[in-house]
CSV table of C-alpha atoms in Angstrom, one decimal:
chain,number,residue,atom,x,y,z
A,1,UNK,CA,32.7,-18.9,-11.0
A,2,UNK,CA,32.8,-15.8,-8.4
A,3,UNK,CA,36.4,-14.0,-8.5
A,4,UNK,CA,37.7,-12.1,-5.4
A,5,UNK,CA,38.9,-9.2,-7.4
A,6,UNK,CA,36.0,-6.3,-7.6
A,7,UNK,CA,35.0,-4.8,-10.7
A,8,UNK,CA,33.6,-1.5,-11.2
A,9,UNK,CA,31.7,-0.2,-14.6
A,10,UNK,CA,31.9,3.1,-14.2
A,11,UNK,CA,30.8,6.2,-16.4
A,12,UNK,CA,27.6,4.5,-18.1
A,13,UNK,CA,23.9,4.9,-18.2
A,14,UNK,CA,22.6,2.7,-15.6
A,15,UNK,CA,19.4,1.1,-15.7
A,16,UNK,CA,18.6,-0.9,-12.5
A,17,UNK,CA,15.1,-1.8,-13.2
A,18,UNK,CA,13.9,-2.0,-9.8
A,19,UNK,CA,14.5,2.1,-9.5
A,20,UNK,CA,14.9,5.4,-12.1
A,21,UNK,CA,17.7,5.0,-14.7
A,22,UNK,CA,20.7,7.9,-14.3
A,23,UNK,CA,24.1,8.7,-16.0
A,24,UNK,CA,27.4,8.9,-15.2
A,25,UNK,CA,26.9,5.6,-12.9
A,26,UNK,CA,29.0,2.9,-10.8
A,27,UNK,CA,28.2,-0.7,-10.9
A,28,UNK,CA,30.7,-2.6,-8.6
A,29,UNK,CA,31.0,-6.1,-8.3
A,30,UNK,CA,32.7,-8.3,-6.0
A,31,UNK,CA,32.5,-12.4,-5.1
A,32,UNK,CA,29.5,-12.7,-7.5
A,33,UNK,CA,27.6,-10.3,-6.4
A,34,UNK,CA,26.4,-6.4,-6.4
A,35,UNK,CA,28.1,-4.7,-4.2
A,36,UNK,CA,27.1,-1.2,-4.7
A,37,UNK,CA,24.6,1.0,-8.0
A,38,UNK,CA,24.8,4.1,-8.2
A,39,UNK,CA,26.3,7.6,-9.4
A,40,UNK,CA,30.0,8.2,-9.7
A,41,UNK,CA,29.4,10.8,-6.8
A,42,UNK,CA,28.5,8.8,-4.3
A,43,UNK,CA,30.5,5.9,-4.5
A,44,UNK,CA,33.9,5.1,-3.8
A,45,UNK,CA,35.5,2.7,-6.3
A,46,UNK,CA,37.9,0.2,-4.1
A,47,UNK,CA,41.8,0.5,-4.9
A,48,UNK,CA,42.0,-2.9,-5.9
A,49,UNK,CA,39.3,-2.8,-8.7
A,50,UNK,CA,39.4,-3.3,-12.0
A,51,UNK,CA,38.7,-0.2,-13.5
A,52,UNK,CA,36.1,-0.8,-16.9
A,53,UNK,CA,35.5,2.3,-18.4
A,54,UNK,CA,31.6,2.0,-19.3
A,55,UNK,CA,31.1,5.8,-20.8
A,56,UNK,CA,29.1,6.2,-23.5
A,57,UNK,CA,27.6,2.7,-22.8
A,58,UNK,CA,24.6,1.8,-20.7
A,59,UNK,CA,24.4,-1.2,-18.1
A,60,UNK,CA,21.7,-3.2,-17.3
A,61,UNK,CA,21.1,-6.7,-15.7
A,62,UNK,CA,21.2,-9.6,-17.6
A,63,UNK,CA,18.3,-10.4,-19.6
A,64,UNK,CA,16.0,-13.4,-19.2
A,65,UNK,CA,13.9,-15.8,-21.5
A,66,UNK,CA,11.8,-17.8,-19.5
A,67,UNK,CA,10.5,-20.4,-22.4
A,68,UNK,CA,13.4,-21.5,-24.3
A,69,UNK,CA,14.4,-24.9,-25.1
A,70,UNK,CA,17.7,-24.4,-25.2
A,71,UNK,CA,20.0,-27.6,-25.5
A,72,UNK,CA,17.6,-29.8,-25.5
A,73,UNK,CA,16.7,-28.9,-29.3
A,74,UNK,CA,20.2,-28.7,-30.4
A,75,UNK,CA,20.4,-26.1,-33.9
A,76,UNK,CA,21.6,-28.6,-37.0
A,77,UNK,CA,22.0,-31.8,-35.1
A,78,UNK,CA,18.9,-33.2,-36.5
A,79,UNK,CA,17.1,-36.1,-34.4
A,80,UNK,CA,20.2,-36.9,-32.5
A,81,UNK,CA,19.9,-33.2,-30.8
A,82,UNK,CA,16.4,-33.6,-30.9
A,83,UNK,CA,15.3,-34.1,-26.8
A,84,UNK,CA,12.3,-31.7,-26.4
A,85,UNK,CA,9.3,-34.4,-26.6
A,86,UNK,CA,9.4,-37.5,-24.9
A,87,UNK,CA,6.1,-38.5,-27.1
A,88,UNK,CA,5.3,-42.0,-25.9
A,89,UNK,CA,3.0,-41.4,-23.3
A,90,UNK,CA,0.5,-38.4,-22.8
A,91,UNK,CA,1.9,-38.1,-19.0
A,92,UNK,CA,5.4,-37.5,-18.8
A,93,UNK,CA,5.5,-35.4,-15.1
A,94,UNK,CA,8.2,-37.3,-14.3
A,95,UNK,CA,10.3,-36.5,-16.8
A,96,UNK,CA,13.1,-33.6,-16.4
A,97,UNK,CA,14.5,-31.3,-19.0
A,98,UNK,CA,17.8,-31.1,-17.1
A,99,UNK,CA,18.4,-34.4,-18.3
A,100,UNK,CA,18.7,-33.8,-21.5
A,101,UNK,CA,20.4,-30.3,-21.6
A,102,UNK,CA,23.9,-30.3,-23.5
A,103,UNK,CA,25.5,-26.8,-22.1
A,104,UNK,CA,28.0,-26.9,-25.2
A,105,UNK,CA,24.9,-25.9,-27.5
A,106,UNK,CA,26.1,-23.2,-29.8
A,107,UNK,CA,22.9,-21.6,-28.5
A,108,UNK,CA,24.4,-20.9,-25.1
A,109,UNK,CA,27.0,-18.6,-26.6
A,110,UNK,CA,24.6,-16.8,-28.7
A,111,UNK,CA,22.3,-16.1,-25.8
A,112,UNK,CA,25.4,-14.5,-24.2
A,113,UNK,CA,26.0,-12.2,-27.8
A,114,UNK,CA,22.3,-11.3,-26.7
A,115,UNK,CA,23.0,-10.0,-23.4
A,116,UNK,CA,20.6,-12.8,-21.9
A,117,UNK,CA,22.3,-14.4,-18.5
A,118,UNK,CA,19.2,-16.3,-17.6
A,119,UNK,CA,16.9,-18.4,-19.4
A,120,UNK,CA,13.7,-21.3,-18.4
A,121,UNK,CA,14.7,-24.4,-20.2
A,122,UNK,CA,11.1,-26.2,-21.3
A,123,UNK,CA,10.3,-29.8,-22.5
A,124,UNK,CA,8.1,-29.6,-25.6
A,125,UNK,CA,4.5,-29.1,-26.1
A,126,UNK,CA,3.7,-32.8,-27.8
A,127,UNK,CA,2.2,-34.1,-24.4
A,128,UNK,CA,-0.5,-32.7,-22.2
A,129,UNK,CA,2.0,-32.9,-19.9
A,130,UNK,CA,5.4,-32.8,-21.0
A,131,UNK,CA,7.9,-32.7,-17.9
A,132,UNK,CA,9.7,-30.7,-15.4
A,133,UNK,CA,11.8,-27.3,-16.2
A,134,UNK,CA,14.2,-25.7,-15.4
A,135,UNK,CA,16.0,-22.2,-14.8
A,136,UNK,CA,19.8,-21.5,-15.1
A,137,UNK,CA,22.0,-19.5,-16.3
A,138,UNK,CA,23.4,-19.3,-19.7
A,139,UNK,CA,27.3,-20.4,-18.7
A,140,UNK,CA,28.9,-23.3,-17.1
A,141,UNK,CA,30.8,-26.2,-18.0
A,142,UNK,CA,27.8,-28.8,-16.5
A,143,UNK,CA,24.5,-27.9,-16.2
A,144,UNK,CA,24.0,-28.7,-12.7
A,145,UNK,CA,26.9,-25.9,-11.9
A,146,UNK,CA,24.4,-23.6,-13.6
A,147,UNK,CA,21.1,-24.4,-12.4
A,148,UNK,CA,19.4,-21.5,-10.2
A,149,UNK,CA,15.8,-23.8,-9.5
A,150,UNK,CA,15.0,-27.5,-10.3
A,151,UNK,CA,11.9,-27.5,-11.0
A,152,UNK,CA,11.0,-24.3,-11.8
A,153,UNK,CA,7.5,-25.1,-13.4
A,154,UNK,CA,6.2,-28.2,-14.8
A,155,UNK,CA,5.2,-28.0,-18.8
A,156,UNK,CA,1.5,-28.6,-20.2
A,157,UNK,CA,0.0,-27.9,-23.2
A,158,UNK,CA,-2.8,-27.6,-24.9
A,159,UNK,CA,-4.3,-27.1,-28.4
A,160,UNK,CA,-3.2,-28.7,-31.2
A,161,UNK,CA,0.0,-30.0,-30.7
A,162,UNK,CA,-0.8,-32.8,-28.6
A,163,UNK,CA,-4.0,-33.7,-30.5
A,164,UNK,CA,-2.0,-33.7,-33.6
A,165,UNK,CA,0.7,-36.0,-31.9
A,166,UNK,CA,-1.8,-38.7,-30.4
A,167,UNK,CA,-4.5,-38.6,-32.8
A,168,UNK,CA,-1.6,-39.8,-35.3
A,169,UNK,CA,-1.2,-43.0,-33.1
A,170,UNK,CA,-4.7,-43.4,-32.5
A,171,UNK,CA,-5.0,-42.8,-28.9
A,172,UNK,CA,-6.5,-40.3,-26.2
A,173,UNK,CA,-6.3,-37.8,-26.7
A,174,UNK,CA,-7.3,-36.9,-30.1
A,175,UNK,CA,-9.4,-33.9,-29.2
A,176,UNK,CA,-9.0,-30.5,-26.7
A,177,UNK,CA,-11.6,-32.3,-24.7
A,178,UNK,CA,-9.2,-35.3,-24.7
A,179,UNK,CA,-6.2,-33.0,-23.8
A,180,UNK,CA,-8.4,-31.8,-20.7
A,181,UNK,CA,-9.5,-35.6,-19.9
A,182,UNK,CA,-5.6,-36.6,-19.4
A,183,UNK,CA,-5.2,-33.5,-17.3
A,184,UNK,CA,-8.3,-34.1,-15.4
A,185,UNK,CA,-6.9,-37.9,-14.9
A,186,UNK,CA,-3.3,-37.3,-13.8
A,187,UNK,CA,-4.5,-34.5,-11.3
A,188,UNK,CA,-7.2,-37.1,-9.5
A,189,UNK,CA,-4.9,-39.8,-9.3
A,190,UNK,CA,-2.5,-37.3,-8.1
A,191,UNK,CA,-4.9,-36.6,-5.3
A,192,UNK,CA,-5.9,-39.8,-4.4
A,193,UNK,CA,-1.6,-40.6,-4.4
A,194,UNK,CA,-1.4,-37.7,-1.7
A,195,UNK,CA,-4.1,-38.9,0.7
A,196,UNK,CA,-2.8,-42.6,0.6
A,197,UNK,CA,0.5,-40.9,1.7
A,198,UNK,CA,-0.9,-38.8,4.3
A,199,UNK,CA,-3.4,-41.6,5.7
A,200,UNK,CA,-0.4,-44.0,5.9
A,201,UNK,CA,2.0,-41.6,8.2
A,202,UNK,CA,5.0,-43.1,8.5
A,203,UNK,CA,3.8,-46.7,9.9
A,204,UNK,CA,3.6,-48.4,6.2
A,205,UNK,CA,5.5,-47.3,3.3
A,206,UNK,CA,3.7,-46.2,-0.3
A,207,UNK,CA,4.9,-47.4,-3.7
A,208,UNK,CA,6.7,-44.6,-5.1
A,209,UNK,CA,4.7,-42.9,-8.1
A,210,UNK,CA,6.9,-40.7,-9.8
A,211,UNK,CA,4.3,-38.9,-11.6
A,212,UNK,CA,1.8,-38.5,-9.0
A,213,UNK,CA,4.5,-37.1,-6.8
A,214,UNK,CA,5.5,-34.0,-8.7
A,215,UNK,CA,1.7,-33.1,-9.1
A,216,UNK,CA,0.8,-32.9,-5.6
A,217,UNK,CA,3.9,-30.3,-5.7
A,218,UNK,CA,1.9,-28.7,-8.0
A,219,UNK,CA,-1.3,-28.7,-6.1
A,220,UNK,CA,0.3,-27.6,-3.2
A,221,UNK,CA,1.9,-24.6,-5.1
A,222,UNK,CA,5.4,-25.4,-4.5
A,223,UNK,CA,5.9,-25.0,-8.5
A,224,UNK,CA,3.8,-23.3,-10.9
A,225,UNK,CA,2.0,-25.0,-13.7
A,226,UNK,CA,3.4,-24.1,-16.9
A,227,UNK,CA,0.4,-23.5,-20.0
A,228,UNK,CA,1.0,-23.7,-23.5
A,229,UNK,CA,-1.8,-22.7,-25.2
A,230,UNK,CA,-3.1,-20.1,-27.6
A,231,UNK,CA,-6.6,-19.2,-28.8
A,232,UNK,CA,-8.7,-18.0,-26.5
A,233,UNK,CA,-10.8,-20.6,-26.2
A,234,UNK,CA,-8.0,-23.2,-25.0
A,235,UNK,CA,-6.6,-20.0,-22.3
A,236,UNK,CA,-10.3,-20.3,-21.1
A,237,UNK,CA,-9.6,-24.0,-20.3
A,238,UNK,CA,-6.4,-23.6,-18.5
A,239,UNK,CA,-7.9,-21.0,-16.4
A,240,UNK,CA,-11.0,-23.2,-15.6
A,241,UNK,CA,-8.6,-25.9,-14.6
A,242,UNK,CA,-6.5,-23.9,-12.6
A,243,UNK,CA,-9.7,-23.0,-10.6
A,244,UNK,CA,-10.6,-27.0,-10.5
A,245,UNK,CA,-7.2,-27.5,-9.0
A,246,UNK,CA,-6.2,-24.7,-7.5
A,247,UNK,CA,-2.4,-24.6,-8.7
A,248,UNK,CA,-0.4,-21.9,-9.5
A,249,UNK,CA,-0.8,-20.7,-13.8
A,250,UNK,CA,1.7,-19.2,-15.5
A,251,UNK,CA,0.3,-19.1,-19.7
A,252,UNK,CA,3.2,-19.8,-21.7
A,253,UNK,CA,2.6,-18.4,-25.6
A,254,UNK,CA,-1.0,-17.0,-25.3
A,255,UNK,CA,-1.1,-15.9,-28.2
A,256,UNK,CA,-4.6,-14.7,-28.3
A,257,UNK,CA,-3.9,-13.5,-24.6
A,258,UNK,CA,-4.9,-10.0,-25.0
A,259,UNK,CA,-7.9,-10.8,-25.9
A,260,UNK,CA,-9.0,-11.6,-22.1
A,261,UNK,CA,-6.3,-9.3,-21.0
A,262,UNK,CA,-9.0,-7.7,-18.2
A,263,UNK,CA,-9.8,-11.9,-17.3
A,264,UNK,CA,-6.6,-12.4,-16.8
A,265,UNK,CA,-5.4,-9.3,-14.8
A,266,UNK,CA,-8.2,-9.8,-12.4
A,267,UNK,CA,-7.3,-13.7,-11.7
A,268,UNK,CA,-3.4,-12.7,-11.7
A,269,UNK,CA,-2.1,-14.8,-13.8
A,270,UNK,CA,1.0,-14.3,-15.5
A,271,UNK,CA,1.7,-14.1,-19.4
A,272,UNK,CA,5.1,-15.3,-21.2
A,273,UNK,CA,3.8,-13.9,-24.4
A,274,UNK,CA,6.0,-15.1,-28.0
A,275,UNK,CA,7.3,-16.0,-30.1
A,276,UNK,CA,6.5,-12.4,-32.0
A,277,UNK,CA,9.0,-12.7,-34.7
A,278,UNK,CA,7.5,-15.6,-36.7
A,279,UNK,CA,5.3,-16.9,-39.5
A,280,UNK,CA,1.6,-17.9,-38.8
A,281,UNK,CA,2.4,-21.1,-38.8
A,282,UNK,CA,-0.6,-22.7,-37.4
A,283,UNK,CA,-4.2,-22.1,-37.3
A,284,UNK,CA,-3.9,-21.5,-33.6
A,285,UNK,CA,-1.5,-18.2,-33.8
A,286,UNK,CA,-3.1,-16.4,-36.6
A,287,UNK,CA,-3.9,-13.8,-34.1
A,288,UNK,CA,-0.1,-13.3,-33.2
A,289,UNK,CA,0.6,-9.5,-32.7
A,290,UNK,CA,3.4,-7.3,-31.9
A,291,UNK,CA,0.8,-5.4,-29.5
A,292,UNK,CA,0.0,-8.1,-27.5
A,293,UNK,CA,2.6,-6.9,-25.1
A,294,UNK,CA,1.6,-3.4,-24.4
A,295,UNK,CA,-2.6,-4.2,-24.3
A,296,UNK,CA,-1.7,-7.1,-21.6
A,297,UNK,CA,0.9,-4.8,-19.7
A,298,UNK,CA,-1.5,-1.9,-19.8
A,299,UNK,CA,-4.6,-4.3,-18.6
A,300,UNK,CA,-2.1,-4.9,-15.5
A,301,UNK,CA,-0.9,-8.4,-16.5
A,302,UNK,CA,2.5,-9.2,-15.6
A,303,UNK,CA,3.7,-10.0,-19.1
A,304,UNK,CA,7.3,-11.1,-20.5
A,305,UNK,CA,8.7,-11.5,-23.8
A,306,UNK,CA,10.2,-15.0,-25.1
A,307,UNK,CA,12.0,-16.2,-28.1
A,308,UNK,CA,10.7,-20.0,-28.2
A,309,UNK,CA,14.4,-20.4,-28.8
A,310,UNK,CA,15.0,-22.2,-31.4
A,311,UNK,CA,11.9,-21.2,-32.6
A,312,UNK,CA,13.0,-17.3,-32.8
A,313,UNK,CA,17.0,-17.6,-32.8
A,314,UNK,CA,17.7,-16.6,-28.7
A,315,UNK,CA,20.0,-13.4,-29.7
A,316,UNK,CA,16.7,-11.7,-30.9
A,317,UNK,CA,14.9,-11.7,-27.6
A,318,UNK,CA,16.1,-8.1,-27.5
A,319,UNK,CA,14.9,-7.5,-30.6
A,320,UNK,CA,11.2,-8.8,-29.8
A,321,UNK,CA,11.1,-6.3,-27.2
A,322,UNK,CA,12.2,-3.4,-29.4
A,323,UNK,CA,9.1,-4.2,-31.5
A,324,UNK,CA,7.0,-4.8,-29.3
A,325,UNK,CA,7.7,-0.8,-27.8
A,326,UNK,CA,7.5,0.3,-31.6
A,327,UNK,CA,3.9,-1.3,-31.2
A,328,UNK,CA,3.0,0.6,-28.2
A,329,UNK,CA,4.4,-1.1,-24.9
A,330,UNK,CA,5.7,1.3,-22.3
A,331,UNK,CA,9.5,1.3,-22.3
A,332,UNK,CA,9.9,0.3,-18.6
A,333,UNK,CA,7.4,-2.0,-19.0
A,334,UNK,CA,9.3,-3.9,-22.1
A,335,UNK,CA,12.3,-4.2,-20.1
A,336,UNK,CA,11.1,-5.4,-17.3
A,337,UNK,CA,9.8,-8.0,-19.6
A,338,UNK,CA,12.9,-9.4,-20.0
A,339,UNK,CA,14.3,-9.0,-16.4
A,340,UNK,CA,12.0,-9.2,-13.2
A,341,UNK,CA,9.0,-10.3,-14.7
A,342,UNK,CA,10.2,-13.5,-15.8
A,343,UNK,CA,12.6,-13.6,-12.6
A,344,UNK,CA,9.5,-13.2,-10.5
A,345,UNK,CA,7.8,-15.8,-12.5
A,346,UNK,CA,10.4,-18.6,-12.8
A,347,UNK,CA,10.8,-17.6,-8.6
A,348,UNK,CA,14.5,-16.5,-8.7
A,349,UNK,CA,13.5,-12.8,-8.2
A,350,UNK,CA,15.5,-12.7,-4.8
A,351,UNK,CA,18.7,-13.5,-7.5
A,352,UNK,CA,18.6,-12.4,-10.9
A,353,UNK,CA,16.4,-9.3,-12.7
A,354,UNK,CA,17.9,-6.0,-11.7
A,355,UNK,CA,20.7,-4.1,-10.2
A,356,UNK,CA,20.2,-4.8,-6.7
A,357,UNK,CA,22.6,-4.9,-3.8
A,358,UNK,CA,23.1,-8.7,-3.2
A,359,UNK,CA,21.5,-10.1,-6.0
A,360,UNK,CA,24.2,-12.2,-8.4
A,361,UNK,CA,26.4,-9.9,-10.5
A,362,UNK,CA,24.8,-11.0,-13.8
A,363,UNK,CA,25.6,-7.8,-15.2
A,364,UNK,CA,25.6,-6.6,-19.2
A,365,UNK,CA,27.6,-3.8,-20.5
A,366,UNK,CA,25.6,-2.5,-23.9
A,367,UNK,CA,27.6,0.1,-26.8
A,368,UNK,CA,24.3,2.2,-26.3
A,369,UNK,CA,20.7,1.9,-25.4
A,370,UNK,CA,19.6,-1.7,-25.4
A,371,UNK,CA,16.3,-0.9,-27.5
A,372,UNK,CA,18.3,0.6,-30.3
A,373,UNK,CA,18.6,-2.0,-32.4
A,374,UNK,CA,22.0,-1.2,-33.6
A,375,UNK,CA,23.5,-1.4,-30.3
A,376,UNK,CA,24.8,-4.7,-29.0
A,377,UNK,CA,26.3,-6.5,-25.9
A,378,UNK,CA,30.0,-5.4,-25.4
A,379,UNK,CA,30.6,-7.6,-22.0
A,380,UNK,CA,28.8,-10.0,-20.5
A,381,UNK,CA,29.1,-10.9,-16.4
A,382,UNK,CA,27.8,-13.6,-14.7
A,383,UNK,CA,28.1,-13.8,-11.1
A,384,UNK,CA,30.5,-11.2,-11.4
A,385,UNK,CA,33.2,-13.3,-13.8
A,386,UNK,CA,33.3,-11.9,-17.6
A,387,UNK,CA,31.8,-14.1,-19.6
A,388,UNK,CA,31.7,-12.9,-23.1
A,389,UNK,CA,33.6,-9.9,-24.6
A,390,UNK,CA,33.2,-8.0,-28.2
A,391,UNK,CA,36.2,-6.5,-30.0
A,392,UNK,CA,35.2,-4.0,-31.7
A,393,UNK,CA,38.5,-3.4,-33.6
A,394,UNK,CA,38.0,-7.3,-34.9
A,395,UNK,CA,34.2,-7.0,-34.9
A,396,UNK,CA,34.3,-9.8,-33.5
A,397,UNK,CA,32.3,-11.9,-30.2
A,398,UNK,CA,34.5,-14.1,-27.7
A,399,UNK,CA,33.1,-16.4,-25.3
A,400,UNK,CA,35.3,-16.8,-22.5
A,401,UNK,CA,36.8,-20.5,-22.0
A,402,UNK,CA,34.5,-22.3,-19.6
């Protein structure tokens, strides 16, 4: 995807995240990456660029969702785009969300519309353990072309989802303690798989166990262990299994988060708090709130924002984030929900989630300031090729063919 010829957004509000936002700025791009941020004063656009006239506009970097489950719950195709939950076994480690990602989704073009270059693909939350993730970007012909780390987290849940799934069949688990007792389960045998390998060496061979072998990944902390959960009581159980364990939490949802936002700050542990613009569907969210945000950010938990996608369409993620600073988040702080926090979470930090020198050219040009809700992507770069354009005179979006 890289092109050789440079491009250079000039004469825009720049906001690079990782330093003070400042106007009249140069973003240049070249073979995929950044090349150079900063004021029009002290950088020298190359001959050879082409020139994009950013004034009046602001520039940010792409925008993440790290819990999405895009392409593998396909909008309007019923159950035959229906591949979030592989719900025949509580124990499904093995299985990868990659392999059921379809990069044609309509939803991949909308999270372009939305500015969003980067997004955490999840399986579902029917199992106690429903498979691996993944991160990628939000453009490609294949998925593997678009893949920036496989597995970036493996998927758990708690609560009632997988209760309500297996109680219905009339199997473990039925119950949270049930959910726990698979977890507990997989994790032992998990341990027992990685002595037998270790005390073997490399004399006798081990039957593979597909299962067994991404959790010892997980014990070792090679990939974080990804929570659903959300009342306080079932966060209280992924953090006393994390201690059990000792692998590496990330809570996905948390909806009643904030509640233990100090708890939670002290352990470091990371929350991807949403979906925020949604019905109280279940008994578990009733205590879904806009503030949630700002009270965990302020209790000095790295928090980021997600859509859920389909859950909350993945063109609103921006919008979450606008309502979450009307609520009282920190401006800074709400953006770099959606940029390096997730980045840092999902471990691609070192690529994606601000305008830094080297890091891909996953670039967004906005008509005005992002959190202005009547402002909207006008191009779309990732690693450094336009990907989506908006013609204002037709009013009109345009993905670019892929």
């Amino acid at each position: 995807m890289p092109t050789h010829t440079p491009i250079a957004l000039v004469g825009a509000r720049v906001v690079p995240i990782d330093g003070d936002p400042f106007d009249d700025g140069v973003v240049l791009l070249r073979d995929g990456r950044i090349e150079a941020v900063g004021p029009a004063s002290g950088i020298s656009v190359p001959g050879d660029a082409e020139v994009v006239d950013a004034a009046g506009g602001w520039v940010l970097p792409g925008l993440i969702d790290a819990h999405v489950h895009l392409g593998v719950w396909e909008e309007g195709e019923g159950w035959a785009g229906q591949d979030t939950n592989e719900m025949t076994d509580p124990v499904m480690a093995a299985a990868r969300a990659i392999d059921a990602i379809n990069p044609r989704e309509q939803g991949f073009d909308d999270a372009l519309m939305g500015g969003i270059t980067t997004v955490n693909v999840n399986p579902g939350s029917g199992n106690p353990i429903g498979g691996q993730a993944v991160a990628l970007k939000t453009y490609g012909r294949y998925v593997d072309e678009m893949v920036l780390r496989s597995p970036s987290g493996v998927k758990s849940a708690l609560g009632e989802n997988p209760k309500r799934v297996y109680g219905d069949q009339k199997k473990t688990p039925s119950t949270r303690l049930g959910v726990a007792l698979v977890l507990r389960r997989a994790f032992a045998a998990a341990r027992s798989y990685q002595a037998k390998v270790a005390a073997a060496g490399d004399d006798k061979p081990v039957d593979t166990d597909l299962v067994s072998e991404i959790l010892v990944k997980v014990l070792d902390r090679e990939i974080p262990w990804r929570q659903h959960c959300h009342r306080a009581d079932d966060i209280a159980t992924a953090l006393r299994l994390a201690d059990e364990f000792g692998y590496q939490l990330v809570l996905d949802h948390g909806t009643e988060s904030y509640l233990m936002a100090d708890l939670l700050a002290e352990k470091g542990v990371p929350v991807l708090y949403g979906p925020l613009i949604v019905s109280r569907s279940k008994v578990e969210v009733r205590a879904r709130s806009l503030k949630a945000p700002g009270i965990l950010d302020r209790a000095g938990v790295q928090v980021s924002i997600i859509t859920d996608h389909p859950v909350v369409p993945i063109e609103y993620l921006i919008t979450q984030v606008a309502l979450a600073v009307r609520e009282g988040m920190d401006r800074e702080a709400a953006l770099r929900a959606v940029t390096i926090n997730p980045a840092t979470v999902l471990g691609v930090e070192d690529r994606v989630g601000s305008l830094t020198v080297g890091k891909d050219a996953d670039v967004v040009l906005w008509s005005g300031d992002p959190l202005d809700l009547t402002s909207r992507a006008l191009r779309v770069f990732i690693d450094g090729t336009e990907v989506y354009a908006y013609d204002t005179q037709a009013q009109a979006g345009v993905v670019l063919p892929r």
